[in-house]
Structure formats: structure tokens, C-alpha cells
Short mmCIF file of C-alpha atoms and ligand atoms in Angstrom, two decimals:
data_model
loop_
_atom_site.label_atom_id
_atom_site.label_comp_id
_atom_site.label_asym_id
_atom_site.label_seq_id
_atom_site.Cartn_x
_atom_site.Cartn_y
_atom_site.Cartn_z
CA MET J 228 -23.86 -6.43 21.22
CA ASN J 229 -27.04 -8.46 21.23
CA PRO J 230 -29.19 -9.59 19.58
CA PRO J 231 -27.21 -10.25 16.38
CA PRO J 232 -28.13 -7.38 14.11
CA GLU J 233 -28.48 -9.05 10.75
CA LEU J 234 -28.20 -12.23 8.77
CA THR J 235 -24.53 -11.48 8.34
CA TRP J 236 -22.30 -8.71 9.65
CA VAL J 237 -18.73 -7.67 10.19
CA GLU J 238 -17.54 -6.82 13.69
CA VAL J 239 -14.69 -4.33 13.94
CA ASP J 240 -12.86 -4.01 17.23
CA LEU J 241 -11.76 -0.40 17.47
CA ALA J 242 -9.71 -1.15 20.58
CA ALA J 243 -7.61 -3.45 18.36
CA ILE J 244 -7.15 -0.60 15.85
CA ARG J 245 -6.03 1.75 18.64
CA ASN J 246 -3.67 -0.90 19.98
CA ASN J 247 -2.16 -1.44 16.52
CA VAL J 248 -1.68 2.29 15.96
CA ARG J 249 0.18 2.61 19.24
CA GLU J 250 2.33 -0.43 18.44
CA LEU J 251 3.24 0.95 15.02
CA MET J 252 4.22 4.32 16.47
CA ARG J 253 6.22 2.68 19.23
CA ILE J 254 8.09 0.42 16.80
CA ALA J 255 8.79 3.07 14.16
CA GLY J 256 9.17 6.10 16.44
CA ARG J 257 7.56 8.27 13.76
CA PRO J 258 4.27 10.06 13.18
CA LEU J 259 1.74 7.80 11.51
CA MET J 260 -0.52 8.19 8.50
CA ALA J 261 -3.47 5.82 8.91
CA VAL J 262 -4.30 4.53 5.43
CA VAL J 263 -8.05 4.01 5.23
CA LYS J 264 -8.59 3.70 1.48
CA ALA J 265 -11.17 1.22 0.17
CA ASN J 266 -13.48 1.89 3.10
CA GLY J 267 -10.71 1.29 5.61
CA TYR J 268 -9.70 -2.01 3.96
CA GLY J 269 -13.32 -3.07 4.37
CA HIS J 270 -13.44 -2.15 8.06
CA GLY J 271 -15.19 1.21 7.64
CA ALA J 272 -13.11 4.29 6.82
CA VAL J 273 -14.69 6.80 9.18
CA ALA J 274 -14.64 4.62 12.30
CA VAL J 275 -11.09 3.43 11.65
CA ALA J 276 -9.81 6.95 10.93
CA GLN J 277 -11.42 8.25 14.14
CA ALA J 278 -9.95 5.42 16.21
CA ALA J 279 -6.51 5.84 14.65
CA LEU J 280 -6.51 9.60 15.27
CA GLN J 281 -7.61 9.03 18.87
CA ALA J 282 -4.68 6.67 19.34
CA GLY J 283 -2.21 9.23 18.04
CA ALA J 284 -2.07 9.02 14.25
CA SER J 285 -1.51 12.47 12.74
CA TRP J 286 -2.45 11.93 9.10
CA VAL J 287 -5.09 9.99 7.21
CA GLY J 288 -4.37 8.54 3.77
CA VAL J 289 -6.93 7.65 1.12
CA ALA J 290 -6.68 6.53 -2.50
CA ARG J 291 -9.32 8.79 -3.97
CA CYS J 292 -10.76 12.24 -3.50
CA SER J 293 -14.25 10.82 -2.84
CA GLU J 294 -12.83 8.86 0.10
CA GLY J 295 -11.31 12.01 1.56
CA LEU J 296 -14.57 13.90 1.15
CA GLU J 297 -16.41 11.15 3.04
CA LEU J 298 -14.05 11.65 5.98
CA ARG J 299 -14.51 15.43 5.90
CA ARG J 300 -18.31 15.02 5.83
CA ALA J 301 -17.96 12.86 8.95
CA GLY J 302 -16.22 15.74 10.68
CA ILE J 303 -12.61 14.59 10.48
CA THR J 304 -10.39 17.66 10.48
CA ALA J 305 -6.95 15.97 10.54
CA PRO J 306 -4.72 16.34 7.48
CA ILE J 307 -5.81 13.98 4.70
CA LEU J 308 -3.63 13.00 1.74
CA VAL J 309 -5.11 11.60 -1.44
CA LEU J 310 -2.35 9.13 -2.29
CA GLY J 311 -3.66 8.31 -5.74
CA ALA J 312 -4.79 10.22 -8.79
CA THR J 313 -7.18 13.15 -8.54
CA PRO J 314 -8.65 14.11 -11.93
CA SER J 315 -9.04 17.82 -12.57
CA ALA J 316 -12.83 17.46 -12.37
CA GLU J 317 -12.49 16.61 -8.68
CA ALA J 318 -9.96 19.30 -7.85
CA GLU J 319 -12.49 21.91 -6.80
CA ALA J 320 -14.11 19.62 -4.23
CA ALA J 321 -10.73 18.42 -3.00
CA ILE J 322 -9.35 21.92 -2.53
CA SER J 323 -12.55 23.23 -0.92
CA SER J 324 -12.30 20.38 1.60
CA GLN J 325 -8.59 20.93 2.21
CA LEU J 326 -7.43 17.57 0.98
CA SER J 327 -3.74 17.35 0.17
CA LEU J 328 -3.12 15.90 -3.28
CA ALA J 329 -0.46 13.70 -4.80
CA LEU J 330 1.29 15.57 -7.62
CA TYR J 331 3.16 13.85 -10.44
CA ASP J 332 2.08 15.63 -13.61
CA ARG J 333 2.37 19.24 -14.73
CA GLY J 334 -0.91 19.30 -16.62
CA LEU J 335 -2.80 18.09 -13.56
CA GLY J 336 -0.83 20.46 -11.35
CA GLU J 337 -1.84 23.39 -13.55
CA ALA J 338 -5.47 22.32 -13.36
CA TYR J 339 -5.24 22.14 -9.54
CA ALA J 340 -3.63 25.59 -9.50
CA ARG J 341 -6.39 27.06 -11.68
CA GLN J 342 -9.05 25.65 -9.38
CA ALA J 343 -7.21 26.91 -6.33
CA ALA J 344 -6.92 30.37 -7.86
CA ALA J 345 -10.65 30.37 -8.63
CA LEU J 346 -11.32 29.54 -4.98
CA GLY J 347 -8.82 32.11 -3.75
CA ARG J 348 -6.74 29.41 -2.08
CA ARG J 349 -3.59 27.36 -2.43
CA VAL J 350 -3.59 23.63 -2.85
CA SER J 351 -1.30 21.45 -0.71
CA VAL J 352 0.52 18.86 -2.76
CA HIS J 353 2.90 15.99 -2.10
CA ILE J 354 5.23 15.35 -5.03
CA LYS J 355 5.16 11.66 -5.85
CA VAL J 356 8.39 10.09 -7.08
CA ASP J 357 8.46 6.75 -8.89
CA THR J 358 11.54 5.01 -7.52
CA GLY J 359 10.67 1.57 -8.87
CA MET J 360 6.95 0.95 -8.67
CA GLY J 361 6.25 1.98 -12.27
CA ARG J 362 2.86 3.39 -11.38
CA LEU J 363 2.23 7.05 -10.48
CA GLY J 364 5.13 9.42 -9.96
CA ILE J 365 7.82 11.43 -11.68
CA LEU J 366 11.11 9.67 -12.37
CA PRO J 367 14.03 10.53 -10.08
CA GLN J 368 15.93 12.27 -12.91
CA GLU J 369 12.95 14.57 -13.52
CA THR J 370 12.69 15.68 -9.92
CA ALA J 371 14.87 18.78 -10.09
CA SER J 372 13.07 20.33 -13.07
CA PHE J 373 9.68 19.28 -11.73
CA GLY J 374 10.47 20.87 -8.37
CA LYS J 375 11.59 24.13 -10.04
CA TRP J 376 8.42 24.21 -12.08
CA ALA J 377 6.17 23.54 -9.08
CA LEU J 378 7.90 26.22 -7.00
CA GLU J 379 6.94 28.80 -9.60
CA VAL J 380 3.26 28.02 -9.48
CA PRO J 381 2.07 30.23 -6.60
CA GLU J 382 -1.10 28.25 -5.88
CA LEU J 383 0.86 25.04 -5.30
CA PHE J 384 2.01 24.61 -1.73
CA ILE J 385 4.59 21.82 -1.70
CA GLU J 386 3.81 20.16 1.58
CA GLY J 387 5.45 16.79 1.00
CA VAL J 388 7.37 14.42 -1.20
CA PHE J 389 6.89 10.69 -1.25
CA THR J 390 7.45 7.38 -2.94
CA HIS J 391 5.96 3.90 -2.70
CA PHE J 392 7.67 0.53 -2.41
CA ALA J 393 6.92 -2.38 -4.71
CA ARG J 394 8.64 -5.18 -2.80
CA ALA J 395 8.86 -4.27 0.89
CA ASP J 396 6.80 -7.34 1.81
CA GLU J 397 9.43 -9.76 0.47
CA SER J 398 12.12 -11.39 2.54
CA ASP J 399 14.95 -9.70 0.59
CA PRO J 400 15.17 -6.01 1.57
CA GLY J 401 17.49 -5.35 -1.42
CA PRO J 402 14.91 -3.96 -3.86
CA THR J 403 13.49 -1.66 -1.18
CA LEU J 404 16.94 -0.39 -0.22
CA ALA J 405 17.56 0.33 -3.91
CA GLN J 406 14.31 2.33 -4.04
CA ILE J 407 15.38 4.23 -0.91
CA ALA J 408 18.70 5.11 -2.56
CA ARG J 409 16.87 6.49 -5.61
CA PHE J 410 14.48 8.39 -3.37
CA ARG J 411 17.39 10.01 -1.53
CA GLU J 412 18.87 11.15 -4.82
CA ALA J 413 15.54 12.61 -5.83
CA LEU J 414 15.27 14.39 -2.47
CA GLU J 415 18.70 15.93 -2.91
CA ALA J 416 17.78 17.09 -6.39
CA LEU J 417 14.58 18.62 -5.06
CA GLN J 418 16.43 20.41 -2.29
CA ALA J 419 18.97 21.72 -4.78
CA SER J 420 16.07 23.19 -6.75
CA GLY J 421 14.89 24.97 -3.61
CA VAL J 422 12.01 22.72 -2.56
CA GLN J 423 11.91 21.99 1.15
CA PRO J 424 8.75 20.10 1.95
CA ARG J 425 7.74 19.54 5.54
CA TRP J 426 6.95 15.82 5.04
CA THR J 427 9.11 13.20 3.39
CA HIS J 428 7.56 9.75 3.42
CA ALA J 429 7.94 6.34 1.86
CA ALA J 430 7.14 3.43 4.15
CA ASN J 431 4.08 1.23 3.93
CA SER J 432 3.39 -1.27 6.75
CA ALA J 433 5.99 -3.81 5.65
CA ALA J 434 8.75 -1.23 5.21
CA MET J 435 8.02 0.62 8.44
CA LEU J 436 8.14 -2.62 10.41
CA ARG J 437 11.40 -3.99 9.08
CA ILE J 438 13.45 -1.34 7.26
CA PRO J 439 14.38 1.53 9.60
CA GLU J 440 15.94 3.53 6.72
CA ALA J 441 12.51 3.65 5.06
CA ARG J 442 10.85 5.59 7.86
CA PHE J 443 11.80 9.20 6.99
CA ASP J 444 9.38 11.74 8.67
CA LEU J 445 6.15 9.81 8.48
CA CYS J 446 5.03 6.21 7.95
CA ARG J 447 1.95 5.23 5.99
CA ALA J 448 0.40 2.14 7.51
CA GLY J 449 -2.53 0.30 6.02
CA ILE J 450 -2.66 -3.43 6.50
CA ALA J 451 -0.85 -3.50 9.88
CA LEU J 452 -3.32 -1.00 11.29
CA TYR J 453 -5.97 -3.66 10.90
CA GLY J 454 -3.85 -6.31 12.60
CA LEU J 455 -3.21 -8.12 9.33
CA SER J 456 0.26 -9.21 8.23
CA PRO J 457 1.82 -7.52 5.20
CA SER J 458 2.84 -10.96 3.90
CA ARG J 459 4.02 -14.36 5.06
CA GLU J 460 7.58 -13.09 4.83
CA VAL J 461 6.72 -10.05 6.95
CA PRO J 462 4.42 -11.28 9.70
CA LEU J 463 3.19 -8.87 12.36
CA PRO J 464 4.65 -9.07 15.86
CA SER J 465 2.33 -10.84 18.30
CA SER J 466 1.42 -7.55 19.98
CA PHE J 467 -0.88 -6.71 17.04
CA ARG J 468 -4.52 -7.83 17.02
CA PRO J 469 -6.77 -8.42 14.02
CA ALA J 470 -9.69 -6.03 14.25
CA LEU J 471 -12.18 -7.71 11.94
CA ALA J 472 -14.49 -10.69 12.40
CA TRP J 473 -17.12 -11.79 9.86
CA LYS J 474 -20.14 -13.56 11.26
CA ALA J 475 -23.56 -14.80 10.21
CA CYS J 476 -26.58 -16.55 11.65
CA LEU J 477 -27.79 -19.81 10.19
CA ALA J 478 -30.80 -19.04 7.98
CA SER J 479 -32.07 -22.57 7.53
CA SER J 480 -31.48 -26.03 8.95
CA LYS J 481 -33.21 -29.09 7.59
CA ASP J 482 -32.85 -32.80 6.95
CA LEU J 483 -32.59 -33.78 3.31
CA PRO J 484 -33.18 -37.29 2.03
CA ALA J 485 -30.46 -39.38 0.43
CA GLY J 486 -29.63 -38.50 -3.18
CA TRP J 487 -30.74 -34.86 -2.88
CA GLY J 488 -28.76 -32.25 -4.80
CA VAL J 489 -27.41 -29.30 -2.86
CA SER J 490 -27.01 -25.91 -4.59
CA TYR J 491 -26.66 -24.98 -8.27
CA GLY J 492 -25.33 -27.64 -10.53
CA GLY J 493 -26.05 -30.43 -8.08
CA GLU J 494 -22.33 -30.91 -7.55
CA TYR J 495 -22.97 -32.13 -4.04
CA VAL J 496 -25.49 -34.91 -3.53
CA THR J 497 -26.43 -36.22 -0.09
CA ALA J 498 -25.14 -39.72 0.61
CA GLY J 499 -27.83 -40.48 3.21
CA ILE J 500 -30.15 -38.36 5.29
CA GLU J 501 -28.12 -35.24 5.97
CA THR J 502 -28.81 -32.04 7.91
CA ILE J 503 -27.97 -29.14 5.62
CA GLY J 504 -27.65 -25.58 6.81
CA ALA J 505 -27.92 -22.42 4.73
CA ILE J 506 -25.56 -19.60 5.69
CA PRO J 507 -26.77 -16.22 4.38
CA VAL J 508 -23.43 -15.25 2.84
CA GLY J 509 -22.68 -15.57 -0.84
CA TYR J 510 -20.40 -14.28 -3.54
CA ALA J 511 -22.29 -10.98 -3.63
CA ASP J 512 -21.06 -10.48 -0.07
CA GLY J 513 -17.49 -11.09 -1.17
CA TRP J 514 -17.37 -14.78 -0.23
CA ARG J 515 -15.75 -16.31 -3.24
CA ARG J 516 -17.59 -18.79 -5.40
CA SER J 517 -14.67 -20.46 -7.05
CA ALA J 518 -12.88 -21.57 -3.95
CA PRO J 519 -12.92 -24.14 -1.21
CA ASN J 520 -14.45 -22.52 1.85
CA GLN J 521 -14.65 -23.29 5.54
CA ILE J 522 -16.59 -21.76 8.42
CA LEU J 523 -16.80 -22.24 12.18
CA MET J 524 -19.96 -23.39 13.89
CA ASP J 525 -20.29 -24.75 17.35
CA GLY J 526 -16.52 -24.34 17.68
CA GLN J 527 -15.96 -26.78 14.79
CA ARG J 528 -14.54 -26.21 11.33
CA LEU J 529 -17.07 -27.11 8.63
CA GLU J 530 -16.51 -27.37 4.87
CA VAL J 531 -18.82 -25.41 2.61
CA ILE J 532 -20.45 -27.92 0.24
CA GLY J 533 -21.72 -27.44 -3.30
CA ARG J 534 -21.48 -24.13 -5.11
CA VAL J 535 -21.50 -20.82 -3.27
CA CYS J 536 -24.60 -18.91 -4.43
CA MET J 537 -25.04 -15.14 -4.72
CA ASP J 538 -26.61 -14.87 -1.26
CA TYR J 539 -25.99 -18.24 0.42
CA CYS J 540 -23.56 -21.01 0.98
CA LEU J 541 -24.35 -24.43 2.41
CA VAL J 542 -22.85 -26.72 5.02
CA ARG J 543 -23.51 -30.16 6.43
CA LEU J 544 -24.51 -29.48 10.01
CA PRO J 545 -23.48 -31.29 13.13
CA ALA J 546 -26.37 -32.64 15.24
CA GLY J 547 -28.40 -29.84 16.79
CA GLY J 548 -27.53 -27.03 14.37
CA ALA J 549 -30.50 -24.67 14.38
CA ILE J 550 -31.70 -21.50 12.68
CA GLY J 551 -30.09 -18.48 14.33
CA ASP J 552 -26.92 -20.30 15.40
CA GLU J 553 -23.85 -18.13 15.00
CA VAL J 554 -21.41 -18.92 12.22
CA VAL J 555 -17.93 -17.42 11.96
CA LEU J 556 -16.36 -16.91 8.54
CA ILE J 557 -13.38 -14.89 9.78
CA GLY J 558 -12.52 -14.71 13.45
CA ARG J 559 -12.58 -16.80 16.55
CA GLN J 560 -15.15 -19.22 17.91
CA GLY J 561 -14.32 -21.29 20.96
CA ASP J 562 -10.77 -22.55 20.51
CA GLU J 563 -10.90 -22.39 16.73
CA ARG J 564 -9.91 -19.44 14.63
CA ILE J 565 -10.02 -18.56 10.94
CA LEU J 566 -7.73 -15.69 9.98
CA ALA J 567 -8.14 -13.51 6.90
CA GLU J 568 -4.74 -14.97 5.97
CA ASP J 569 -6.22 -18.51 6.04
CA VAL J 570 -9.04 -17.45 3.74
CA ALA J 571 -6.53 -15.78 1.42
CA LEU J 572 -4.49 -18.96 1.23
CA ARG J 573 -7.57 -21.00 0.28
CA TRP J 574 -8.52 -18.45 -2.37
CA GLY J 575 -5.03 -18.11 -3.78
CA THR J 576 -4.87 -14.42 -2.96
CA ILE J 577 -3.71 -12.01 -0.23
CA ASN J 578 -5.45 -10.91 2.97
CA TYR J 579 -5.82 -7.39 1.51
CA GLU J 580 -8.18 -8.69 -1.16
CA VAL J 581 -10.21 -10.76 1.29
CA VAL J 582 -11.10 -7.86 3.58
CA THR J 583 -11.48 -5.17 0.92
CA GLY J 584 -13.77 -7.56 -0.96
CA ILE J 585 -16.39 -7.78 1.79
CA ALA J 586 -19.38 -6.13 0.16
CA ALA J 587 -20.96 -2.87 1.26
CA ARG J 588 -24.25 -4.65 1.99
CA VAL J 589 -22.67 -6.49 4.91
CA PRO J 590 -23.22 -4.14 7.86
CA ARG J 591 -20.23 -3.16 9.99
CA VAL J 592 -20.74 -3.25 13.75
CA TYR J 593 -18.22 -1.47 15.96
CA LEU J 594 -16.95 -2.73 19.29
CA GLY J 595 -14.67 -0.89 21.67
CA ALA J 596 -15.72 2.56 20.47
CA ASP J 597 -15.08 3.90 23.98
CA SER J 598 -12.04 6.14 23.79
CA LEU J 599 -11.16 5.88 27.48
CA GLY J 600 -8.82 3.17 28.69
CA SER J 601 -7.51 0.92 25.93
C1 LIG B 836 -2.12 1.42 0.22
C2 LIG B 836 -0.94 2.28 0.36
C3 LIG B 836 -0.19 2.26 1.55
C4 LIG B 836 -0.46 1.30 2.68
O1 LIG B 836 0.06 0.02 2.34
P1 LIG B 836 0.01 -1.20 3.38
O2 LIG B 836 0.81 -2.25 2.70
O3 LIG B 836 -1.42 -1.59 3.49
O4 LIG B 836 0.58 -0.72 4.65
C5 LIG B 836 0.85 3.17 1.66
N1 LIG B 836 1.15 4.01 0.65
C6 LIG B 836 0.46 4.04 -0.52
C7 LIG B 836 0.85 4.99 -1.59
C8 LIG B 836 -0.60 3.17 -0.70
O5 LIG B 836 -1.26 3.18 -1.85
#
């Protein structure tokens, strides 16, 4: 992959994605739904979905209808579940493109059914049960009557039932086991009302890795697919590989005299003659302004100095730093490595937010697209 394509870019190793999919399926012993919402957690939804399907995933999960449509436009024919809300205005497009929809409300279900009828089709739905997340989903005690109602709407094809865990990434499995118990009760109530969906699913990455009872028929993996740990309490086994690296090329290198302000606000002032480099990555790229930041250059860890700008951040360069030199914001350089988890720690957030926050204007470059071998 040379020459470097842009001022800044993200490299995504699709061989790492395929490796992680195989590891997840080996560990859980279940079919896998590759969750590629939010542009594949910033990695690129289409490329990640294709790699995951090649490696054996059977479903693709997205948060929104528009994300599912993007995958269909790219030619992905695998089953796709919209895990989140689909407003009635999007139902026609969703049904025409054979997206399966989460169902948790009768009014929305009726709107989906009307659209399906108008198209002369049925709509595949997965009933979502709220077992302790407090977000979308019917309550366990409503499941029986909801199931009976849904069964009587001919355009609704009840393909699945699912729930989502709020605390599977914590060290104590107790809250997740309690959610599983409520989910089982809801499943029994559904069955008693005559609903027998093909797919029952609950586990996110954290749950599928460490709570065997959470695995049911299908596991929905997001973060682990990308080689990122669900949390510090639930680290990934060492067989997983992070797929994403964020790189840039130095846009400027120059000597500044003593007493020269660097960046907005002049918060950093040179102590003597200093070589200052401009890295073409700023907060508009998703590189946070409010935080301490580090990068790798020449195999060394450098502190970002002064304020991060919209399009740039600045560093004090070691001798010899020149325009075009490669800078690593996330990833490996020489023996040094900055993980998305390290960035998250500095920013006081989680790795999920770091990678999903990388802006659309940063091009994604794919490595390992070859489907043969690894
Ligand atoms: C995002 C999401 C997942 C994947 O979660 P990870 O923690 O990234 O594995 C699974 N299920 C639902 C409903 C989600 O919204």
C-alpha cells in the first residue's frame, strides 16, 4: 500500500476481522451476527460485513434501516437485522430490501404490516424484549399478549426474539444472569402463546465470550469483531487482533524561535529554538480537543502540544522529522503501540467511542482483502 494515500487515513486489516470472526465462532460454538452499525464501528460497514460473511458469519446487524440499505446496495444478500428503531416512514424501503426489523410496539408493527401488505409481502420481525436495559423492548410480563397479537397479523413473520444486556462487560455476571432468567420467562410465555421463532438471541461480545448461558441460537458480536476488548473487566483473549490503525503524514516541519506561541490560545510557548511538526489530524477528524494526546513518530511516543485544532495538531519533533514522515495515532510503529483502549483511557471514555468517532472524511484503506488463505 504505497504511496500513502492521503494526509491522514485509517487502515483496516480485513484478515484480522476474518480471524476474529473465526475465533468468536470457535469460542461460542454458535452462528454469528456481525454487528456493523455506525459504519462498522468506524471501520467501514460494507468491507467488514463482507469479510465477516466470508469468514462464516451468517447474519449482519445494524442499528438503523439506512445502514441496512447501504449493505444491500453493496450487494450483500445475507440476512440483515435492524437492531434499533425503524420509523414507519422507513418501513417501505426496509421491507422492499428484505431487512428484518426489531419489533417492540404494536403501532409500529401495524405500520410495518400495512406497508408489507401494500407491497404484497410479509415483513420479518424479531420481537425485542426489555429484560433490564430500559431502552427498546416489551417488558417480560407483556410478552404473551404481544406474541398473541403479533401472531394474528398475517403480514408479520416472527423470525426471532431477542434481548440486550446492560452489564455484560462488568466483572460480576450477576446482573446478566438475572436478565437471562427474565428472558427465559419471556420465551416460555411466547411459546405458550404459540410463537416459535427460528432465532433466539441475546449475547453481545462480552456476554458471548464469558457467559455460556447467554449464547442461545445466535451471538451478536460488535466490538470483539474488530479486535477491541469489551471492557477492562472483559479483555479479549490474545488470539484476537485489532483491525484498525490510524495514520497520518507530517504536513509541516519547521524550527520556531524561542518564545513563539504554538496553536490557538498560545497555551504552549517554545522555550528555545524548537522543531514543531503539524500533523493533519484535528477534532473534525475525531481526534479530541479537550484531552491529552500522544502519537508515534520514528518509533517514539510524542506528546501533542498546545490545543488540537479542527484540522491539525502539533508536536515537538525529534531531530530529523520531515514533511511526509509517517505518524501513528492508533496502531503499531516499531516496538511501540498505541491501542484504541489507550486513547480511550486518556480521553476518559471507551474504545467504542474512539473508533466510531473517526470522521467520515478520513479515508479507510483496506488490507488483506484477499479471501484465500487467512
Ligand atoms: C451494538 C449492539 C450489539 C453489539 O455489542 P458489542 O458490545 O459491540 O458486541 C449487540 N446487540 C445490540 C442490540 C446492539 O445494539
